[in-house]
JSON list of C-alpha atoms in Angstrom, two decimals:
[
{"chain": "A", "resi": 132, "resn": "MET", "atom": "CA", "xyz": [-32.45, -6.79, 16.34]},
{"chain": "A", "resi": 133, "resn": "ARG", "atom": "CA", "xyz": [-29.83, -8.96, 17.60]},
{"chain": "A", "resi": 134, "resn": "LEU", "atom": "CA", "xyz": [-29.35, -12.46, 15.91]},
{"chain": "A", "resi": 135, "resn": "THR", "atom": "CA", "xyz": [-27.81, -15.11, 17.37]},
{"chain": "A", "resi": 136, "resn": "PRO", "atom": "CA", "xyz": [-24.01, -16.49, 15.32]},
{"chain": "A", "resi": 137, "resn": "LEU", "atom": "CA", "xyz": [-26.68, -20.27, 14.85]},
{"chain": "A", "resi": 138, "resn": "ALA", "atom": "CA", "xyz": [-29.29, -18.10, 13.03]},
{"chain": "A", "resi": 139, "resn": "LEU", "atom": "CA", "xyz": [-26.19, -15.31, 11.84]},
{"chain": "A", "resi": 140, "resn": "ALA", "atom": "CA", "xyz": [-24.25, -19.07, 10.31]},
{"chain": "A", "resi": 141, "resn": "ALA", "atom": "CA", "xyz": [-28.20, -19.35, 8.13]},
{"chain": "A", "resi": 142, "resn": "LEU", "atom": "CA", "xyz": [-28.72, -16.72, 7.07]},
{"chain": "A", "resi": 143, "resn": "ILE", "atom": "CA", "xyz": [-25.17, -17.18, 5.55]},
{"chain": "A", "resi": 144, "resn": "ALA", "atom": "CA", "xyz": [-25.69, -20.67, 4.47]},
{"chain": "A", "resi": 145, "resn": "SER", "atom": "CA", "xyz": [-28.79, -20.33, 2.57]},
{"chain": "A", "resi": 146, "resn": "PRO", "atom": "CA", "xyz": [-27.97, -20.87, -1.04]},
{"chain": "A", "resi": 147, "resn": "LEU", "atom": "CA", "xyz": [-29.37, -18.17, -3.59]},
{"chain": "A", "resi": 148, "resn": "TRP", "atom": "CA", "xyz": [-31.48, -19.87, -5.65]},
{"chain": "A", "resi": 149, "resn": "ALA", "atom": "CA", "xyz": [-32.30, -19.02, -9.48]},
{"chain": "A", "resi": 150, "resn": "GLN", "atom": "CA", "xyz": [-35.87, -17.38, -10.54]},
{"chain": "A", "resi": 151, "resn": "GLU", "atom": "CA", "xyz": [-37.51, -19.74, -11.66]},
{"chain": "A", "resi": 152, "resn": "THR", "atom": "CA", "xyz": [-34.70, -22.96, -12.59]},
{"chain": "A", "resi": 153, "resn": "GLY", "atom": "CA", "xyz": [-34.26, -23.65, -8.29]},
{"chain": "A", "resi": 154, "resn": "THR", "atom": "CA", "xyz": [-30.90, -23.86, -8.78]},
{"chain": "A", "resi": 155, "resn": "THR", "atom": "CA", "xyz": [-28.11, -22.59, -6.80]},
{"chain": "A", "resi": 156, "resn": "VAL", "atom": "CA", "xyz": [-26.74, -19.96, -8.60]},
{"chain": "A", "resi": 157, "resn": "ILE", "atom": "CA", "xyz": [-23.17, -19.07, -7.38]},
{"chain": "A", "resi": 158, "resn": "SER", "atom": "CA", "xyz": [-21.75, -16.43, -8.54]},
{"chain": "A", "resi": 159, "resn": "GLU", "atom": "CA", "xyz": [-17.18, -14.66, -7.49]},
{"chain": "A", "resi": 160, "resn": "GLY", "atom": "CA", "xyz": [-19.38, -12.06, -4.93]},
{"chain": "A", "resi": 161, "resn": "ALA", "atom": "CA", "xyz": [-21.11, -14.52, -3.83]},
{"chain": "A", "resi": 162, "resn": "ALA", "atom": "CA", "xyz": [-19.06, -14.73, 0.02]},
{"chain": "A", "resi": 163, "resn": "GLU", "atom": "CA", "xyz": [-18.99, -10.75, -0.59]},
{"chain": "A", "resi": 164, "resn": "GLU", "atom": "CA", "xyz": [-22.29, -10.67, -0.82]},
{"chain": "A", "resi": 165, "resn": "ALA", "atom": "CA", "xyz": [-23.27, -12.39, 1.84]},
{"chain": "A", "resi": 166, "resn": "ALA", "atom": "CA", "xyz": [-21.16, -10.71, 4.18]},
{"chain": "A", "resi": 167, "resn": "GLU", "atom": "CA", "xyz": [-23.01, -8.17, 2.97]},
{"chain": "A", "resi": 168, "resn": "ALA", "atom": "CA", "xyz": [-26.57, -9.26, 3.24]},
{"chain": "A", "resi": 169, "resn": "VAL", "atom": "CA", "xyz": [-25.10, -10.28, 7.23]},
{"chain": "A", "resi": 170, "resn": "ALA", "atom": "CA", "xyz": [-24.26, -6.94, 8.18]},
{"chain": "A", "resi": 171, "resn": "ALA", "atom": "CA", "xyz": [-27.46, -5.49, 6.48]},
{"chain": "A", "resi": 172, "resn": "GLU", "atom": "CA", "xyz": [-29.27, -7.79, 8.52]},
{"chain": "A", "resi": 173, "resn": "VAL", "atom": "CA", "xyz": [-27.27, -6.81, 11.63]},
{"chain": "A", "resi": 174, "resn": "ALA", "atom": "CA", "xyz": [-26.78, -3.40, 11.50]},
{"chain": "A", "resi": 175, "resn": "GLY", "atom": "CA", "xyz": [-30.67, -3.10, 10.80]},
{"chain": "A", "resi": 176, "resn": "ASP", "atom": "CA", "xyz": [-31.29, -0.68, 13.53]},
{"chain": "A", "resi": 177, "resn": "ALA", "atom": "CA", "xyz": [-27.10, 0.64, 13.81]},
{"chain": "A", "resi": 178, "resn": "ASP", "atom": "CA", "xyz": [-28.66, 4.18, 12.63]},
{"chain": "A", "resi": 179, "resn": "ASN", "atom": "CA", "xyz": [-26.14, 5.01, 10.20]},
{"chain": "A", "resi": 180, "resn": "LEU", "atom": "CA", "xyz": [-23.41, 3.32, 11.08]},
{"chain": "A", "resi": 181, "resn": "GLN", "atom": "CA", "xyz": [-22.19, 2.29, 7.86]},
{"chain": "A", "resi": 182, "resn": "ILE", "atom": "CA", "xyz": [-20.19, -1.58, 6.98]},
{"chain": "A", "resi": 183, "resn": "LEU", "atom": "CA", "xyz": [-19.14, -1.99, 3.99]},
{"chain": "A", "resi": 184, "resn": "ALA", "atom": "CA", "xyz": [-17.77, -4.79, 2.17]},
{"chain": "A", "resi": 185, "resn": "ALA", "atom": "CA", "xyz": [-14.24, -3.69, 1.64]},
{"chain": "A", "resi": 186, "resn": "SER", "atom": "CA", "xyz": [-15.09, -4.31, -2.65]},
{"chain": "A", "resi": 187, "resn": "GLU", "atom": "CA", "xyz": [-16.58, -0.91, -1.65]},
{"chain": "A", "resi": 188, "resn": "VAL", "atom": "CA", "xyz": [-13.39, 1.64, -0.92]},
{"chain": "A", "resi": 189, "resn": "THR", "atom": "CA", "xyz": [-10.52, 1.76, -0.59]},
{"chain": "A", "resi": 190, "resn": "LEU", "atom": "CA", "xyz": [-8.97, 3.14, 2.62]},
{"chain": "A", "resi": 191, "resn": "ASP", "atom": "CA", "xyz": [-7.19, 6.34, 0.66]},
{"chain": "A", "resi": 192, "resn": "ASP", "atom": "CA", "xyz": [-10.63, 7.35, 0.44]},
{"chain": "A", "resi": 193, "resn": "LEU", "atom": "CA", "xyz": [-11.03, 7.28, 4.20]},
{"chain": "A", "resi": 194, "resn": "LEU", "atom": "CA", "xyz": [-7.90, 9.25, 4.37]},
{"chain": "A", "resi": 195, "resn": "TRP", "atom": "CA", "xyz": [-7.96, 12.27, 7.19]},
{"chain": "A", "resi": 196, "resn": "LEU", "atom": "CA", "xyz": [-11.51, 11.64, 6.83]},
{"chain": "A", "resi": 197, "resn": "ARG", "atom": "CA", "xyz": [-12.37, 8.37, 8.70]},
{"chain": "A", "resi": 198, "resn": "ARG", "atom": "CA", "xyz": [-10.87, 5.90, 11.04]},
{"chain": "A", "resi": 199, "resn": "PRO", "atom": "CA", "xyz": [-11.46, 2.10, 9.69]},
{"chain": "A", "resi": 200, "resn": "ILE", "atom": "CA", "xyz": [-12.43, -0.28, 11.07]},
{"chain": "A", "resi": 201, "resn": "VAL", "atom": "CA", "xyz": [-11.48, -3.62, 8.81]},
{"chain": "A", "resi": 202, "resn": "VAL", "atom": "CA", "xyz": [-13.18, -6.92, 9.86]},
{"chain": "A", "resi": 203, "resn": "PHE", "atom": "CA", "xyz": [-11.68, -10.07, 7.54]},
{"chain": "A", "resi": 204, "resn": "ALA", "atom": "CA", "xyz": [-12.48, -13.35, 7.94]},
{"chain": "A", "resi": 205, "resn": "ASP", "atom": "CA", "xyz": [-11.51, -16.66, 5.38]},
{"chain": "A", "resi": 206, "resn": "THR", "atom": "CA", "xyz": [-16.06, -17.67, 5.22]},
{"chain": "A", "resi": 207, "resn": "PRO", "atom": "CA", "xyz": [-18.53, -15.37, 6.58]},
{"chain": "A", "resi": 208, "resn": "ALA", "atom": "CA", "xyz": [-19.43, -18.31, 8.48]},
{"chain": "A", "resi": 209, "resn": "ASP", "atom": "CA", "xyz": [-16.77, -17.97, 10.63]},
{"chain": "A", "resi": 210, "resn": "PRO", "atom": "CA", "xyz": [-17.96, -17.65, 14.21]},
{"chain": "A", "resi": 211, "resn": "ARG", "atom": "CA", "xyz": [-15.19, -14.93, 15.23]},
{"chain": "A", "resi": 212, "resn": "PHE", "atom": "CA", "xyz": [-16.88, -12.69, 11.90]},
{"chain": "A", "resi": 213, "resn": "THR", "atom": "CA", "xyz": [-20.41, -12.62, 13.46]},
{"chain": "A", "resi": 214, "resn": "GLU", "atom": "CA", "xyz": [-19.90, -11.92, 17.11]},
{"chain": "A", "resi": 215, "resn": "GLN", "atom": "CA", "xyz": [-17.94, -9.13, 15.64]},
{"chain": "A", "resi": 216, "resn": "LEU", "atom": "CA", "xyz": [-20.25, -7.92, 14.09]},
{"chain": "A", "resi": 217, "resn": "GLU", "atom": "CA", "xyz": [-22.54, -8.87, 16.04]},
{"chain": "A", "resi": 218, "resn": "LEU", "atom": "CA", "xyz": [-20.34, -6.63, 18.44]},
{"chain": "A", "resi": 219, "resn": "LEU", "atom": "CA", "xyz": [-20.41, -4.03, 16.71]},
{"chain": "A", "resi": 220, "resn": "THR", "atom": "CA", "xyz": [-23.79, -3.19, 15.75]},
{"chain": "A", "resi": 221, "resn": "ALA", "atom": "CA", "xyz": [-25.12, -3.52, 19.53]},
{"chain": "A", "resi": 222, "resn": "ARG", "atom": "CA", "xyz": [-23.27, -0.40, 20.18]},
{"chain": "A", "resi": 223, "resn": "PRO", "atom": "CA", "xyz": [-23.76, 2.07, 17.96]},
{"chain": "A", "resi": 224, "resn": "GLY", "atom": "CA", "xyz": [-22.94, 5.51, 19.75]},
{"chain": "A", "resi": 225, "resn": "PRO", "atom": "CA", "xyz": [-19.65, 5.62, 20.61]},
{"chain": "A", "resi": 226, "resn": "LEU", "atom": "CA", "xyz": [-18.04, 4.79, 17.43]},
{"chain": "A", "resi": 227, "resn": "MET", "atom": "CA", "xyz": [-19.74, 7.10, 15.47]},
{"chain": "A", "resi": 228, "resn": "GLU", "atom": "CA", "xyz": [-18.76, 9.29, 18.29]},
{"chain": "A", "resi": 229, "resn": "ARG", "atom": "CA", "xyz": [-15.80, 8.14, 16.47]},
{"chain": "A", "resi": 230, "resn": "ASP", "atom": "CA", "xyz": [-15.99, 8.53, 12.97]},
{"chain": "A", "resi": 231, "resn": "ALA", "atom": "CA", "xyz": [-15.51, 5.68, 12.54]},
{"chain": "A", "resi": 232, "resn": "ILE", "atom": "CA", "xyz": [-16.79, 2.42, 9.81]},
{"chain": "A", "resi": 233, "resn": "ILE", "atom": "CA", "xyz": [-16.90, -0.66, 9.71]},
{"chain": "A", "resi": 234, "resn": "ILE", "atom": "CA", "xyz": [-15.12, -2.78, 6.84]},
{"chain": "A", "resi": 235, "resn": "THR", "atom": "CA", "xyz": [-15.35, -6.35, 6.13]},
{"chain": "A", "resi": 236, "resn": "ASP", "atom": "CA", "xyz": [-13.80, -9.14, 3.78]},
{"chain": "A", "resi": 237, "resn": "THR", "atom": "CA", "xyz": [-14.56, -12.48, 4.19]},
{"chain": "A", "resi": 238, "resn": "ASP", "atom": "CA", "xyz": [-13.29, -14.01, 0.22]},
{"chain": "A", "resi": 239, "resn": "PRO", "atom": "CA", "xyz": [-9.21, -14.52, 0.51]},
{"chain": "A", "resi": 240, "resn": "ALA", "atom": "CA", "xyz": [-9.59, -15.30, -3.53]},
{"chain": "A", "resi": 241, "resn": "ALA", "atom": "CA", "xyz": [-10.87, -11.81, -4.48]},
{"chain": "A", "resi": 242, "resn": "LEU", "atom": "CA", "xyz": [-8.08, -9.54, -2.86]},
{"chain": "A", "resi": 243, "resn": "SER", "atom": "CA", "xyz": [-9.62, -5.98, -2.37]},
{"chain": "A", "resi": 244, "resn": "PRO", "atom": "CA", "xyz": [-6.85, -3.49, -2.41]},
{"chain": "A", "resi": 245, "resn": "VAL", "atom": "CA", "xyz": [-8.23, -3.90, 1.44]},
{"chain": "A", "resi": 246, "resn": "ARG", "atom": "CA", "xyz": [-6.68, -6.71, 1.75]},
{"chain": "A", "resi": 247, "resn": "THR", "atom": "CA", "xyz": [-3.63, -6.53, -0.71]},
{"chain": "A", "resi": 248, "resn": "LYS", "atom": "CA", "xyz": [-3.05, -3.85, 1.80]},
{"chain": "A", "resi": 249, "resn": "LEU", "atom": "CA", "xyz": [-3.29, -5.82, 5.98]},
{"chain": "A", "resi": 250, "resn": "ARG", "atom": "CA", "xyz": [-2.47, -9.01, 4.30]},
{"chain": "A", "resi": 251, "resn": "PRO", "atom": "CA", "xyz": [-4.53, -11.07, 6.96]},
{"chain": "A", "resi": 252, "resn": "ARG", "atom": "CA", "xyz": [-3.70, -14.29, 8.06]},
{"chain": "A", "resi": 253, "resn": "GLY", "atom": "CA", "xyz": [-7.77, -15.69, 9.01]},
{"chain": "A", "resi": 254, "resn": "PHE", "atom": "CA", "xyz": [-9.76, -14.26, 11.78]},
{"chain": "A", "resi": 255, "resn": "GLN", "atom": "CA", "xyz": [-8.52, -10.10, 12.19]},
{"chain": "A", "resi": 256, "resn": "LEU", "atom": "CA", "xyz": [-10.00, -6.70, 13.92]},
{"chain": "A", "resi": 257, "resn": "VAL", "atom": "CA", "xyz": [-7.64, -4.36, 11.67]},
{"chain": "A", "resi": 258, "resn": "LEU", "atom": "CA", "xyz": [-8.02, -0.81, 13.89]},
{"chain": "A", "resi": 259, "resn": "ILE", "atom": "CA", "xyz": [-6.76, 2.26, 11.52]},
{"chain": "A", "resi": 260, "resn": "GLY", "atom": "CA", "xyz": [-6.14, 6.21, 12.09]},
{"chain": "A", "resi": 261, "resn": "LYS", "atom": "CA", "xyz": [-7.56, 8.42, 10.57]},
{"chain": "A", "resi": 262, "resn": "ASP", "atom": "CA", "xyz": [-4.10, 9.03, 8.91]},
{"chain": "A", "resi": 263, "resn": "GLY", "atom": "CA", "xyz": [-4.13, 5.97, 7.63]},
{"chain": "A", "resi": 264, "resn": "GLU", "atom": "CA", "xyz": [-1.45, 3.78, 9.65]},
{"chain": "A", "resi": 265, "resn": "VAL", "atom": "CA", "xyz": [-2.76, 0.76, 11.53]},
{"chain": "A", "resi": 266, "resn": "LYS", "atom": "CA", "xyz": [-3.03, 1.03, 14.43]},
{"chain": "A", "resi": 267, "resn": "LEU", "atom": "CA", "xyz": [-4.05, -2.27, 16.10]},
{"chain": "A", "resi": 268, "resn": "ARG", "atom": "CA", "xyz": [-4.52, -5.15, 14.88]},
{"chain": "A", "resi": 269, "resn": "LYS", "atom": "CA", "xyz": [-6.34, -9.05, 17.13]},
{"chain": "A", "resi": 270, "resn": "PRO", "atom": "CA", "xyz": [-6.53, -11.97, 16.04]},
{"chain": "A", "resi": 271, "resn": "PHE", "atom": "CA", "xyz": [-10.06, -11.88, 18.11]},
{"chain": "A", "resi": 272, "resn": "PRO", "atom": "CA", "xyz": [-13.54, -9.58, 18.53]},
{"chain": "A", "resi": 273, "resn": "TRP", "atom": "CA", "xyz": [-13.43, -6.53, 19.83]},
{"chain": "A", "resi": 274, "resn": "ASP", "atom": "CA", "xyz": [-15.37, -5.72, 21.95]},
{"chain": "A", "resi": 275, "resn": "VAL", "atom": "CA", "xyz": [-17.27, -2.02, 21.24]},
{"chain": "A", "resi": 276, "resn": "ARG", "atom": "CA", "xyz": [-15.56, -0.51, 24.17]},
{"chain": "A", "resi": 277, "resn": "GLU", "atom": "CA", "xyz": [-12.81, -1.68, 23.98]},
{"chain": "A", "resi": 278, "resn": "ILE", "atom": "CA", "xyz": [-12.99, -0.23, 20.59]},
{"chain": "A", "resi": 279, "resn": "THR", "atom": "CA", "xyz": [-12.97, 3.07, 21.79]},
{"chain": "A", "resi": 280, "resn": "ARG", "atom": "CA", "xyz": [-10.95, 2.43, 24.91]},
{"chain": "A", "resi": 281, "resn": "SER", "atom": "CA", "xyz": [-8.23, 1.95, 21.69]},
{"chain": "A", "resi": 282, "resn": "ILE", "atom": "CA", "xyz": [-9.07, 5.05, 20.08]},
{"chain": "A", "resi": 283, "resn": "ASP", "atom": "CA", "xyz": [-9.47, 7.36, 22.15]},
{"chain": "A", "resi": 284, "resn": "LYS", "atom": "CA", "xyz": [-5.76, 7.04, 23.08]},
{"chain": "A", "resi": 285, "resn": "TRP", "atom": "CA", "xyz": [-4.93, 8.18, 20.31]},
{"chain": "A", "resi": 286, "resn": "PRO", "atom": "CA", "xyz": [-2.83, 11.86, 19.74]},
{"chain": "A", "resi": 287, "resn": "LEU", "atom": "CA", "xyz": [-5.53, 12.49, 16.69]},
{"chain": "A", "resi": 288, "resn": "ARG", "atom": "CA", "xyz": [-8.24, 11.83, 18.46]},
{"chain": "A", "resi": 289, "resn": "ARG", "atom": "CA", "xyz": [-6.90, 13.04, 22.13]},
{"chain": "A", "resi": 290, "resn": "ASP", "atom": "CA", "xyz": [-6.89, 16.64, 19.96]},
{"chain": "A", "resi": 291, "resn": "GLU", "atom": "CA", "xyz": [-10.36, 16.54, 18.24]},
{"chain": "A", "resi": 292, "resn": "LEU", "atom": "CA", "xyz": [-11.93, 15.61, 22.30]},
{"chain": "A", "resi": 293, "resn": "ARG", "atom": "CA", "xyz": [-9.30, 18.71, 22.96]},
{"chain": "A", "resi": 294, "resn": "ARG", "atom": "CA", "xyz": [-11.10, 20.69, 20.40]},
{"chain": "A", "resi": 295, "resn": "LYS", "atom": "CA", "xyz": [-14.49, 19.96, 21.71]}
]
C-alpha cells in the first residue's frame, strides 16, 4: 500500500476528536502518535519491518542486535519525513535482510533519549551500526538501495556476509 504525500499529510493533520464532546484533544505525545499512525499506515504491507517511535526504544537496547535507521523531523507533516517513510516501506526485504529497524522521532519538544544522543536539526536520516556507532547522517531522504549499499560497506556487515 503506497500513500501519496498529500494523503499522508491529511492523515497527520486530521484532529483527534473527543468521544462525545466534539472538541479537539491535544496530548503531549500527539506528534509521536501521529508519526506512529503514519508509519503503521505506510507500513501496512511491510511484512516484519519494525517501525518504532523513539520514545519506545533506546539505542542501547539494540546494541549488537539491530541496525537502527533513525528518521528525525520537527513535525510528522514534514514532506521529507513522509517521503523517507514511503521509501523505506516500499522495499522492506533488503532492510530486513540487514537486521534494520526504523526509529522515528517527530517531536523535538519531547527530547527522547535517541534525540538527546543524536542531536538532529530539522529533518535528518541517521544510519547506526550494530556496534552503536553513527555511520552516516543525511539531511535529505535516501532510497533503500542507497541505504543498503552503504550498510554493505560496513566491516561488520562484510563479516556477516562472509560467514553466510
